[in-house]
Amino acid sequence: FFTETAEFQKIVGSLMELVDQLAKAAENEKMKAIGARNMLKLIAKQREAQEQQLQALIAEKQMQLERYRIEYETLCKIEADQNEFIDQFIFQK
């Protein structure tokens, strides 16, 4: 009986060690999963911030394009006025 009890305790002890090892492995995998999830959240936030920066840059470039378009139209009008003035000046001579 004593030997059977000692053998049973030995088996239970090895089973406990195995369960502890599995618990540690599960905890490690859990930590890896949490780390991966946090990394994905960080990447998503970085992409969102980058998208906002790019949207702001697009809006800025569109405003600049509109200013250049207005400036071009103004310069075309000035050029037409000057050409008209030159033509009138030449015809008056």
Short mmCIF file of C-alpha atoms in Angstrom, two decimals:
data_model
loop_
_atom_site.label_atom_id
_atom_site.label_comp_id
_atom_site.label_asym_id
_atom_site.label_seq_id
_atom_site.Cartn_x
_atom_site.Cartn_y
_atom_site.Cartn_z
CA PHE A 1 0.00 0.00 0.00
CA PHE A 2 2.84 2.35 0.91
CA THR A 3 4.59 1.78 -2.42
CA GLU A 4 1.35 2.29 -4.33
CA THR A 5 0.74 5.53 -2.43
CA ALA A 6 4.29 6.73 -3.13
CA GLU A 7 3.92 5.85 -6.81
CA PHE A 8 0.56 7.63 -6.93
CA GLN A 9 2.14 10.74 -5.35
CA LYS A 10 4.98 10.56 -7.89
CA ILE A 11 2.47 10.36 -10.75
CA VAL A 12 0.44 13.23 -9.27
CA GLY A 13 3.63 15.28 -8.81
CA SER A 14 4.69 14.78 -12.44
CA LEU A 15 1.13 15.59 -13.54
CA MET A 16 1.24 18.81 -11.49
CA GLU A 17 4.57 19.77 -13.11
CA LEU A 18 3.11 19.12 -16.54
CA VAL A 19 0.02 21.20 -15.72
CA ASP A 20 2.26 24.02 -14.44
CA GLN A 21 4.31 23.91 -17.63
CA LEU A 22 1.18 24.00 -19.74
CA ALA A 23 -0.18 26.89 -17.68
CA LYS A 24 3.07 28.82 -18.20
CA ALA A 25 3.00 28.07 -21.92
CA ALA A 26 -0.64 29.19 -22.12
CA GLU A 27 0.21 32.38 -20.21
CA ASN A 28 3.12 33.08 -22.58
CA GLU A 29 0.86 32.60 -25.61
CA LYS A 30 -1.75 34.83 -24.01
CA MET A 31 0.86 37.56 -23.51
CA LYS A 32 2.02 37.18 -27.12
CA ALA A 33 -1.58 37.49 -28.32
CA ILE A 34 -2.14 40.61 -26.19
CA GLY A 35 1.09 42.09 -27.52
CA ALA A 36 0.07 41.35 -31.11
CA ARG A 37 -3.37 42.88 -30.54
CA ASN A 38 -1.82 46.01 -29.03
CA MET A 39 0.59 46.24 -31.98
CA LEU A 40 -2.32 46.03 -34.43
CA LYS A 41 -4.17 48.77 -32.56
CA LEU A 42 -1.05 50.93 -32.66
CA ILE A 43 -0.61 50.34 -36.39
CA ALA A 44 -4.27 51.19 -36.98
CA LYS A 45 -3.91 54.45 -35.02
CA GLN A 46 -0.73 55.31 -36.92
CA ARG A 47 -2.48 54.70 -40.24
CA GLU A 48 -5.41 56.84 -39.14
CA ALA A 49 -3.06 59.65 -38.15
CA GLN A 50 -1.20 59.32 -41.45
CA GLU A 51 -4.49 59.39 -43.35
CA GLN A 52 -5.51 62.57 -41.54
CA GLN A 53 -2.14 64.16 -42.37
CA LEU A 54 -2.55 63.20 -46.02
CA GLN A 55 -6.11 64.55 -46.10
CA ALA A 56 -4.84 67.85 -44.67
CA LEU A 57 -2.08 67.93 -47.26
CA ILE A 58 -4.59 67.26 -50.04
CA ALA A 59 -6.80 70.11 -48.81
CA GLU A 60 -3.80 72.43 -48.64
CA LYS A 61 -2.72 71.50 -52.18
CA GLN A 62 -6.27 71.99 -53.47
CA MET A 63 -6.36 75.48 -51.95
CA GLN A 64 -2.97 76.22 -53.50
CA LEU A 65 -4.20 74.94 -56.86
CA GLU A 66 -7.26 77.21 -56.62
CA ARG A 67 -5.03 80.22 -55.83
CA TYR A 68 -2.82 79.39 -58.82
CA ARG A 69 -5.87 79.00 -61.07
CA ILE A 70 -7.19 82.41 -60.02
CA GLU A 71 -3.74 83.94 -60.46
CA TYR A 72 -3.45 82.38 -63.93
CA GLU A 73 -6.85 83.71 -64.97
CA THR A 74 -5.90 87.17 -63.70
CA LEU A 75 -2.61 87.07 -65.59
CA CYS A 76 -4.38 85.93 -68.77
CA LYS A 77 -6.76 88.88 -68.45
CA ILE A 78 -3.84 91.28 -67.88
CA GLU A 79 -2.05 89.81 -70.91
CA ALA A 80 -5.18 90.24 -73.06
CA ASP A 81 -5.57 93.85 -71.85
CA GLN A 82 -1.91 94.59 -72.59
CA ASN A 83 -2.14 93.00 -76.04
CA GLU A 84 -5.24 95.06 -76.74
CA PHE A 85 -3.43 98.20 -75.59
CA ILE A 86 -0.43 97.38 -77.81
CA ASP A 87 -2.69 96.73 -80.79
CA GLN A 88 -4.48 100.07 -80.23
CA PHE A 89 -1.17 101.86 -79.82
CA ILE A 90 0.17 100.38 -83.09
CA PHE A 91 -3.00 101.26 -85.02
CA GLN A 92 -2.89 104.85 -83.75
CA LYS A 93 0.54 105.45 -85.25
#
